[in-house]
Coordinates of C-alpha atoms (C1' of nucleotides) in Angstrom, one line a residue:
Chain A
M1 CA 12.3 -16.3 22.6
T2 CA 9.3 -15.9 26.2
K3 CA 6.0 -16.7 24.0
L4 CA 4.4 -13.0 22.9
P5 CA 2.1 -10.9 24.3
G6 CA -1.6 -11.5 21.5
K7 CA -1.8 -8.0 21.0
T8 CA 1.1 -8.2 19.5
V9 CA 0.9 -11.5 18.2
E10 CA -1.3 -9.6 15.9
R11 CA -0.3 -7.1 15.3
L12 CA 3.1 -8.9 13.8
S13 CA 0.2 -10.8 11.2
E14 CA -0.5 -6.9 10.2
Y15 CA 2.9 -5.6 10.0
R16 CA 3.7 -8.5 7.4
R17 CA 1.4 -8.7 5.5
T18 CA 1.5 -4.9 4.9
L19 CA 5.5 -5.5 4.8
L20 CA 4.3 -7.2 1.2
E21 CA 2.4 -4.4 0.3
C22 CA 4.7 -2.8 0.4
L23 CA 7.6 -4.7 -1.8
N24 CA 5.3 -5.0 -4.0
E25 CA 5.3 -1.4 -4.5
K26 CA 8.4 -2.0 -5.1
R27 CA 9.1 -0.4 -1.5
N28 CA 12.3 -1.4 -0.2
F29 CA 12.8 0.8 3.2
I30 CA 10.0 2.0 5.8
F31 CA 10.1 4.0 8.8
S32 CA 7.8 2.8 12.0
H33 CA 5.8 5.9 10.4
D34 CA 4.7 5.0 7.9
L35 CA 4.0 1.8 8.8
A36 CA 2.9 2.4 11.3
A37 CA -0.2 5.0 9.8
R38 CA -0.6 2.6 7.3
L39 CA -1.8 0.6 10.3
H40 CA -3.4 3.1 12.1
I41 CA -1.1 2.8 15.2
T42 CA 1.2 4.6 16.7
A43 CA 4.8 4.7 15.5
V44 CA 5.8 3.8 18.7
Q45 CA 3.0 1.0 19.6
V46 CA 5.4 -0.5 15.8
R47 CA 8.7 0.0 17.6
R48 CA 7.7 -1.5 21.0
D49 CA 6.6 -4.8 18.9
L50 CA 9.7 -5.0 17.1
M51 CA 12.0 -4.6 20.4
L52 CA 9.9 -7.4 21.6
I53 CA 10.8 -10.3 18.8
G54 CA 14.0 -8.1 19.2
Y55 CA 14.9 -7.4 15.9
S56 CA 17.0 -3.3 15.7
S57 CA 17.6 -2.0 12.1
V58 CA 21.3 -1.4 11.4
L59 CA 20.8 1.4 9.6
R60 CA 18.7 4.8 10.3
K61 CA 16.9 4.8 7.0
G62 CA 14.2 2.7 7.9
Y63 CA 13.7 -0.9 8.2
D64 CA 14.6 -3.1 5.4
V65 CA 11.1 -4.3 4.2
R66 CA 12.5 -7.8 2.6
E67 CA 14.1 -9.0 6.3
L68 CA 11.4 -7.5 8.1
I69 CA 8.9 -10.4 6.1
D70 CA 11.4 -12.3 6.8
I71 CA 12.4 -11.9 10.8
I72 CA 9.1 -12.1 11.7
G73 CA 7.9 -15.0 9.8
K74 CA 10.9 -16.2 11.7
I75 CA 9.0 -15.5 14.6
I76 CA 5.3 -16.3 14.5
D77 CA 5.2 -18.9 12.0
S78 CA 6.2 -22.8 12.6
E79 CA 9.2 -24.2 11.2
E80 CA 7.8 -26.4 8.6
S81 CA 3.6 -26.0 7.5
M82 CA 1.0 -26.3 9.2
N83 CA -2.4 -28.0 8.8
V84 CA -6.0 -26.8 9.0
A85 CA -9.0 -27.8 8.0
I86 CA -12.8 -25.9 8.1
I87 CA -15.1 -27.7 9.9
G88 CA -18.7 -27.0 8.1
I89 CA -18.4 -25.3 4.8
G90 CA -21.1 -23.4 4.0
N91 CA -20.4 -20.0 3.0
L92 CA -18.4 -18.5 6.0
G93 CA -16.5 -21.9 5.7
R94 CA -16.1 -21.1 2.0
A95 CA -15.0 -17.4 2.6
L96 CA -12.2 -17.9 4.4
A97 CA -11.4 -21.3 1.8
G98 CA -11.0 -18.0 -0.3
Y99 CA -8.4 -16.2 1.5
F100 CA -5.7 -19.5 1.6
K101 CA -5.7 -19.9 -2.7
G102 CA -2.8 -19.3 -3.7
K103 CA -0.8 -17.7 -0.7
R104 CA 1.8 -19.2 -0.4
S105 CA 2.1 -19.6 3.5
K106 CA 3.5 -22.3 6.2
L107 CA -0.8 -22.0 7.2
N108 CA -2.1 -25.2 4.8
L109 CA -5.6 -25.7 4.0
V110 CA -6.2 -29.4 3.9
A111 CA -9.5 -31.2 4.2
S112 CA -13.3 -29.9 4.6
F113 CA -15.8 -31.7 7.0
D114 CA -19.3 -31.3 6.3
N115 CA -22.7 -33.6 5.8
D116 CA -24.7 -32.0 2.3
P117 CA -24.8 -34.4 1.0
Q118 CA -24.0 -32.3 -2.2
K119 CA -20.6 -31.8 -0.6
V120 CA -19.7 -34.5 0.9
N121 CA -16.2 -36.2 -1.0
K122 CA -16.3 -32.4 -3.8
V123 CA -13.7 -30.2 -4.1
I124 CA -15.2 -27.5 -3.1
S125 CA -13.4 -23.8 -2.7
G126 CA -10.7 -25.7 -3.8
V127 CA -9.8 -28.5 -1.0
K128 CA -11.9 -31.7 -0.5
C129 CA -14.7 -32.6 1.4
Y130 CA -14.9 -35.0 3.3
P131 CA -17.7 -35.5 6.2
Y132 CA -17.9 -36.2 9.4
I133 CA -17.3 -39.6 10.6
D134 CA -13.8 -39.0 8.9
I135 CA -13.0 -36.6 10.9
E136 CA -11.0 -38.5 13.4
R137 CA -9.4 -40.3 10.3
M138 CA -8.3 -37.8 8.0
I139 CA -6.7 -35.2 11.3
K140 CA -4.5 -38.0 11.9
E141 CA -3.7 -39.3 7.8
L142 CA -3.7 -35.3 6.4
D143 CA -2.1 -34.7 10.3
I144 CA -4.0 -31.5 11.4
R145 CA -3.0 -29.4 13.2
I146 CA -5.7 -26.2 13.6
A147 CA -9.6 -26.5 13.1
I148 CA -11.4 -23.3 12.0
L149 CA -15.3 -23.5 13.1
T150 CA -17.1 -23.1 11.1
V151 CA -20.0 -25.4 11.8
S152 CA -23.9 -24.5 12.8
P153 CA -24.8 -23.9 16.3
D154 CA -26.0 -27.1 17.1
F155 CA -22.8 -29.0 16.6
A156 CA -20.2 -27.1 18.2
R157 CA -19.8 -28.1 21.2
E158 CA -19.7 -32.2 19.7
I159 CA -17.8 -31.2 17.6
A160 CA -15.4 -29.0 19.2
E161 CA -14.7 -31.8 21.9
E162 CA -14.3 -34.2 18.7
T163 CA -11.5 -32.3 16.8
V164 CA -10.2 -32.0 20.5
R165 CA -10.0 -35.6 21.2
F166 CA -8.6 -36.5 18.0
G167 CA -5.5 -34.9 18.4
I168 CA -6.3 -30.4 16.8
K169 CA -3.8 -28.6 19.2
G170 CA -5.8 -24.8 18.2
I171 CA -9.3 -23.8 17.6
L172 CA -10.8 -21.2 15.5
N173 CA -14.7 -20.5 16.6
F174 CA -16.7 -18.4 15.0
T175 CA -20.0 -19.6 15.9
T176 CA -22.3 -18.5 18.6
I177 CA -21.4 -20.8 20.8
P178 CA -18.4 -19.5 23.6
L179 CA -16.3 -23.3 23.3
N180 CA -14.6 -25.4 26.7
V181 CA -10.8 -26.5 25.8
P182 CA -8.3 -28.4 27.2
S183 CA -5.1 -26.7 28.6
G184 CA -3.0 -27.5 25.8
V185 CA -5.1 -26.8 23.5
Y186 CA -5.4 -23.2 21.5
L187 CA -9.1 -21.2 21.7
E188 CA -9.6 -18.2 20.1
E189 CA -13.5 -17.5 19.3
Y190 CA -15.0 -14.1 17.0
D191 CA -18.1 -13.8 17.1
M192 CA -19.3 -11.9 14.2
I193 CA -22.7 -10.1 15.6
T194 CA -21.1 -9.4 18.5
S195 CA -19.2 -7.7 16.9
I196 CA -22.7 -5.4 14.4
E197 CA -24.1 -4.8 17.9
K198 CA -20.7 -2.9 18.9
V199 CA -20.9 -0.6 15.8
A200 CA -24.4 0.2 16.3
Y201 CA -23.7 0.7 20.1
F202 CA -21.9 2.7 19.4
V203 CA -23.1 4.3 16.3
K204 CA -26.1 5.3 18.0
E205 CA -23.9 6.9 21.8
N206 CA -22.0 9.1 18.8
K207 CA -25.0 10.1 17.4
I208 CA -26.5 11.8 21.1
Chain B
M1 CA -25.0 6.7 31.0
T2 CA -21.8 7.8 30.2
K3 CA -20.2 5.7 27.4
L4 CA -19.0 1.7 28.6
P5 CA -15.7 1.1 27.4
G6 CA -16.3 -1.6 24.1
K7 CA -14.5 -4.9 25.6
T8 CA -18.0 -4.0 28.3
V9 CA -20.4 -3.4 24.8
E10 CA -19.2 -6.8 23.8
R11 CA -19.3 -9.2 26.4
L12 CA -23.3 -8.1 27.4
S13 CA -24.2 -8.8 23.7
E14 CA -23.3 -11.8 24.8
Y15 CA -24.5 -11.7 28.1
R16 CA -28.2 -11.0 26.8
R17 CA -27.5 -14.3 23.1
T18 CA -26.8 -15.9 25.7
L19 CA -30.3 -15.3 28.9
L20 CA -32.6 -15.5 25.9
E21 CA -30.9 -19.2 25.8
C22 CA -31.7 -19.6 29.2
L23 CA -34.6 -18.5 28.4
N24 CA -35.8 -21.5 26.0
E25 CA -34.0 -24.0 28.8
K26 CA -36.8 -21.7 31.1
R27 CA -34.5 -20.6 33.0
N28 CA -35.9 -18.0 34.2
F29 CA -33.4 -16.7 36.8
I30 CA -29.2 -17.0 36.7
F31 CA -26.4 -16.7 39.2
S32 CA -23.4 -14.2 38.2
H33 CA -21.7 -17.1 38.5
D34 CA -23.2 -19.4 36.2
L35 CA -23.2 -16.4 33.5
A36 CA -20.1 -16.2 33.4
A37 CA -19.7 -20.2 33.2
R38 CA -21.3 -20.8 29.8
L39 CA -18.5 -17.7 28.9
H40 CA -16.3 -18.9 30.4
I41 CA -15.5 -15.6 32.2
T42 CA -15.8 -15.0 36.4
A43 CA -18.5 -14.2 37.9
V44 CA -16.5 -10.9 39.1
Q45 CA -16.3 -9.9 35.5
V46 CA -19.8 -10.4 34.9
R47 CA -21.0 -8.2 38.4
R48 CA -18.8 -5.2 37.4
D49 CA -20.5 -5.4 34.3
L50 CA -24.0 -5.2 34.8
M51 CA -22.3 -2.6 37.9
L52 CA -21.5 0.0 34.9
I53 CA -24.9 0.0 34.1
G54 CA -25.5 0.0 37.2
Y55 CA -28.2 -2.6 37.6
S56 CA -28.6 -4.3 40.6
S57 CA -31.0 -7.3 41.1
V58 CA -33.2 -7.0 44.3
L59 CA -33.6 -10.9 44.6
R60 CA -30.6 -12.9 45.9
K61 CA -31.6 -15.9 43.7
G62 CA -29.7 -14.4 41.2
Y63 CA -30.6 -12.0 38.1
D64 CA -34.4 -12.2 36.6
V65 CA -33.1 -12.8 33.2
R66 CA -36.3 -12.5 31.4
E67 CA -34.9 -8.4 33.5
L68 CA -32.0 -8.9 32.6
I69 CA -31.9 -9.2 28.4
D70 CA -34.5 -5.8 28.8
I71 CA -32.3 -4.0 30.4
I72 CA -29.3 -4.9 27.8
G73 CA -31.7 -4.1 25.0
K74 CA -32.4 -0.7 26.9
I75 CA -28.0 0.1 27.3
I76 CA -27.4 -1.3 23.8
D77 CA -29.9 -1.3 21.6
S78 CA -31.0 2.5 19.6
E79 CA -34.5 3.6 20.4
E80 CA -35.4 3.0 17.3
S81 CA -34.3 0.5 14.7
M82 CA -31.2 0.7 13.4
N83 CA -30.6 -0.2 8.7
V84 CA -27.5 -1.8 7.6
A85 CA -26.7 -2.9 4.3
I86 CA -23.8 -5.8 3.4
I87 CA -22.1 -4.2 1.2
G88 CA -20.3 -7.4 -1.0
I89 CA -22.6 -10.0 -1.1
G90 CA -20.0 -12.9 -2.1
N91 CA -19.5 -15.2 0.5
L92 CA -18.5 -14.1 3.9
G93 CA -21.8 -11.3 3.1
R94 CA -24.4 -14.0 2.6
A95 CA -22.7 -15.9 6.1
L96 CA -23.5 -13.1 7.6
A97 CA -26.8 -12.0 5.8
G98 CA -27.7 -14.9 7.2
Y99 CA -27.5 -14.1 10.7
F100 CA -30.3 -11.4 10.6
K101 CA -32.7 -13.5 9.1
G102 CA -35.5 -14.0 11.4
K103 CA -33.9 -12.5 13.8
R104 CA -36.0 -10.1 15.9
S105 CA -34.1 -7.3 16.5
K106 CA -33.7 -3.9 16.5
L107 CA -30.8 -3.8 13.3
N108 CA -31.6 -4.4 10.0
L109 CA -30.3 -5.4 6.8
V110 CA -32.1 -4.1 4.3
A111 CA -29.8 -4.0 1.3
S112 CA -26.7 -5.7 -0.3
F113 CA -24.9 -4.0 -2.8
D114 CA -22.5 -5.8 -5.2
N115 CA -21.9 -4.9 -9.1
D116 CA -21.6 -8.6 -10.0
P117 CA -24.5 -9.1 -13.0
Q118 CA -25.3 -12.4 -11.6
K119 CA -26.2 -10.5 -8.4
V120 CA -27.5 -7.3 -9.4
N121 CA -31.2 -7.3 -8.2
K122 CA -31.6 -10.2 -7.2
V123 CA -32.7 -11.1 -4.1
I124 CA -30.0 -13.1 -2.2
S125 CA -30.5 -14.4 1.7
G126 CA -33.1 -13.0 2.0
V127 CA -32.0 -8.8 0.9
K128 CA -31.9 -7.2 -2.1
C129 CA -28.7 -6.4 -4.0
Y130 CA -28.1 -3.1 -5.2
P131 CA -25.2 -1.6 -7.4
Y132 CA -23.1 0.7 -6.1
I133 CA -23.5 3.2 -8.4
D134 CA -27.0 3.1 -6.5
I135 CA -25.0 3.6 -2.9
E136 CA -26.4 7.4 -2.8
R137 CA -29.6 6.6 -4.1
M138 CA -30.0 4.2 -1.0
I139 CA -28.4 5.0 1.6
K140 CA -31.1 7.7 1.2
E141 CA -33.3 6.8 0.9
L142 CA -33.3 3.7 2.9
D143 CA -31.7 5.5 5.8
I144 CA -29.2 3.7 6.2
R145 CA -26.7 4.1 9.0
I146 CA -24.6 1.0 9.8
A147 CA -22.2 -0.4 7.0
I148 CA -20.5 -4.0 6.7
L149 CA -18.1 -4.2 4.0
T150 CA -16.9 -7.4 2.3
V151 CA -15.4 -6.5 -1.0
S152 CA -12.4 -7.7 -2.8
P153 CA -9.9 -5.8 -1.2
D154 CA -8.8 -4.0 -4.5
F155 CA -12.9 -1.5 -3.9
A156 CA -12.5 -1.8 -0.1
R157 CA -11.0 1.8 0.3
E158 CA -12.8 3.4 -2.3
I159 CA -16.4 1.6 -1.2
A160 CA -15.7 2.8 2.3
E161 CA -14.7 6.7 1.7
E162 CA -17.8 6.7 -0.3
T163 CA -20.1 5.1 2.6
V164 CA -19.1 7.7 4.5
R165 CA -19.4 10.5 2.5
F166 CA -23.2 9.7 1.3
G167 CA -23.9 9.5 5.7
I168 CA -22.9 6.2 6.8
K169 CA -22.2 6.2 11.2
G170 CA -20.1 2.5 11.2
I171 CA -18.1 0.9 9.6
L172 CA -17.8 -3.2 10.3
N173 CA -14.8 -3.7 7.7
F174 CA -13.4 -7.5 6.9
T175 CA -11.2 -6.2 4.6
T176 CA -7.6 -6.6 4.5
I177 CA -7.7 -3.3 3.8
P178 CA -7.0 -1.2 7.7
L179 CA -9.8 2.3 6.4
N180 CA -9.9 5.7 7.6
V181 CA -12.6 7.0 8.5
P182 CA -13.1 10.2 9.5
S183 CA -14.3 11.3 13.2
G184 CA -17.6 11.8 14.0
V185 CA -17.5 7.3 11.6
Y186 CA -17.1 4.3 14.5
L187 CA -15.3 2.2 12.5
E188 CA -14.7 -1.6 14.2
E189 CA -12.5 -4.1 12.0
Y190 CA -11.3 -8.0 11.9
D191 CA -9.5 -9.7 9.5
M192 CA -9.2 -13.2 9.9
I193 CA -6.4 -13.7 8.3
T194 CA -4.6 -12.4 11.7
S195 CA -6.6 -14.8 13.2
I196 CA -5.9 -17.4 11.6
E197 CA -2.3 -16.7 12.2
K198 CA -2.5 -15.8 16.4
V199 CA -3.9 -19.9 16.3
A200 CA -1.3 -20.9 15.0
Y201 CA 1.5 -18.9 16.9
F202 CA -0.1 -20.3 19.4
V203 CA -0.4 -23.6 19.2
K204 CA 4.1 -23.4 17.6
E205 CA 4.2 -22.4 21.2
N206 CA 2.4 -25.1 23.0
K207 CA 3.9 -27.1 21.4
I208 CA 7.5 -25.9 21.9
Chain C
dG1 C1' -35.2 -14.2 66.9
dC2 C1' -30.7 -15.8 65.7
dA3 C1' -26.7 -17.2 63.1
dC4 C1' -25.3 -18.7 58.7
dC5 C1' -25.7 -19.4 55.1
dA6 C1' -25.0 -18.0 49.7
dA7 C1' -24.5 -14.2 46.7
dT8 C1' -24.4 -9.5 45.6
dG9 C1' -22.3 -4.4 44.6
dT10 C1' -19.0 -1.6 45.4
dT11 C1' -13.7 -0.9 45.9
dA12 C1' -9.1 -1.7 46.3
dA13 C1' -5.5 -4.0 44.1
dT14 C1' -3.1 -6.6 39.9
dA15 C1' -2.0 -6.9 35.4
dA16 C1' -2.3 -5.9 30.8
dA17 C1' -2.0 -2.5 27.3
dT18 C1' -0.6 2.4 25.4
dT19 C1' 1.9 6.4 25.0
dA20 C1' 5.2 9.7 26.7
dA21 C1' 9.5 10.8 27.4
dC22 C1' 14.4 10.7 26.7
dA23 C1' 19.2 9.6 25.5
dC24 C1' 21.7 7.9 21.8
dC25 C1' 22.8 7.8 16.7
dA26 C1' 24.0 7.9 10.9
dG27 C1' 23.6 11.2 8.0
dA28 C1' 23.1 15.9 7.3
dT29 C1' 24.5 21.4 6.6
dA30 C1' 27.5 25.1 7.5
Chain D
dT1 C1' 34.5 19.4 11.6
dA2 C1' 31.3 21.0 14.5
dT3 C1' 25.8 21.4 14.6
dC4 C1' 21.9 19.9 13.8
dT5 C1' 17.8 16.5 11.9
dG6 C1' 15.1 13.2 12.3
dG7 C1' 14.4 8.3 13.4
dT8 C1' 15.3 4.5 16.8
dG9 C1' 15.5 1.4 21.1
dT10 C1' 13.9 1.7 25.8
dT11 C1' 12.8 2.9 30.2
dA12 C1' 8.9 5.1 33.1
dA13 C1' 4.4 6.4 33.0
dT14 C1' -0.1 6.8 32.6
dT15 C1' -3.8 3.9 31.3
dT16 C1' -7.4 0.3 30.9
dA17 C1' -8.9 -3.8 32.2
dT18 C1' -9.1 -7.8 35.1
dT19 C1' -9.3 -10.0 39.1
dA20 C1' -9.2 -9.8 44.5
dA21 C1' -11.4 -8.6 48.9
dC22 C1' -14.7 -7.9 51.9
dA23 C1' -18.4 -6.1 53.8
dT24 C1' -23.7 -6.5 52.9
dT25 C1' -27.7 -8.8 52.5
dG26 C1' -31.9 -11.6 52.4
dG27 C1' -33.3 -16.0 52.4
dT28 C1' -32.6 -20.7 55.8
dG29 C1' -32.7 -23.5 59.3
dC30 C1' -32.9 -24.2 63.8

DNA sequence: GCACCAATGTTAATAAATTAACACCAGATA
DNA sequence: TATCTGGTGTTAATTTATTAACATTGGTGC
C-alpha cells in the first residue's frame, strides 16, 4: 500500500472512532452518507478515502461496521503495538495521558518524563514518571518509539533533539516552539494558541 | 479586506509569535527567509502571506519587526478585546488557561465553567469557575464570544448547543465529539487522538 | 555613476484536496 | 420479468494551497 495522504489518515482515525460508537449503539451497518453526516463531511469524501485504502463492501446495504473497523486497523495500526511516552507531565501531559487509559489499542503509553521532584518516580495518570536524565535509558529499555512533547518551551528544542538521538521515530509537539527533526523522524505539531487566534479572527470577520 | 484563507491566518499567528521572540532577542529587522526558517516553511510562503494582507516593506533590509507585529495585529485581532471562556476545567482546560496568563493580548479569558463541586466558585488557573447552570447568565453578563470546549464527551453536544443559543460566536472544540453549529458561528475542532494515531501511522510507514 | 547583489512582490505553474459526475449494481416494486 | 431506486466505486473537474519563476528595486563597492 502506497503511503496515504495525511488528511486521509486523520479521517480514517475519525471513521474508526465513529464506527466504534456505532457498535455501542448496536448499529452493524452504516451508509457512507451516515458516516459522513456524523463527521460533518461529505459522503464522497468517505467513499474516496475508503477507495484509497482499497476497501469495498460487497453489499449495497451500507458498510459492515465491524469489518470496516478491522480494515482501518489493518491500515493505520502497526502489527505489534507501539510504545509512547509523554515528556512533561503538567496539565497538558496529564490530559493526554488520560486518553490512553482503558483504551484497548495498539498504542501503549509506557512512561512519562519530568524533572519536578513532586512527580519523579511517582505514578501519574496511570504511568510512571521518570526524570529527564533517564530518557536515554528508558527509551531503549522500553522501546519507546513516539514522544508526545508537552514540556515548557524552554526545554523543548533540547529535549526533542535528545529523544531523536536516542531513537524516537515520531514526535507530537504541543509546545509553541517549532522543531527541526532529521528525515526518518516524523513530526506533527499543534499549537493551541494559533487555534484560538484563528477562531477569534473568524468570529471577528463574521461579525463585520 | 476580503476574508483570508484559514491556513494563512494560522501562519500569521505563528509569524507574530516568532516576531515577538525576535524582539526579545533585540532583532529589529528580519528577512523573509529568516522568518521562514524559524517556522520551517519557505520564504515564498511568508512573502505570499504578507502580500495577501497587503503589507510591503519599504526597505530591502528585511521587515521591520515591530511594524510587522503591528500590522498582523491589525489584521487578526479585533478592535476591542474579545472575551473567552473555558468550559470544563479539567487538565486540558487548565493547560489552556495557562496560555492566557500574563499575555497582553486582545483575547481575555474571563470565566471557566464546570460542575465539579471542588471547583465551582473557586479561582482556578487565574480565572473563576462557575457552574454550568450559570452559563447563560455569565455569557451575557461578561459578553463572552468564544468558548473553548474541554468537557467530557458526554456533555459536549448539549453544552455546545447551549452556548450557541446564549450567544457564543466561536467554538474551539477539543472533545472527541464532532459538533454541529449554525451558520454565523465559527467552529474549529481538534482531536488529539487523531494526531497521535497519525504520528503512529507515519512512524510505521517510515519503518517499512 | 554604474554594474552588481540580495531581497522583495507578483504572476504563472504545479501539486494537493475536495467535489461533481456518472456508470454500475442489488434489491424493491409493479 | 422489466423497471425503478438508492447506494457504491471511480474518473474527471474544480478548488485550494504551495512552489517556482522572474521582473523590480534599494543598497553596495568600485
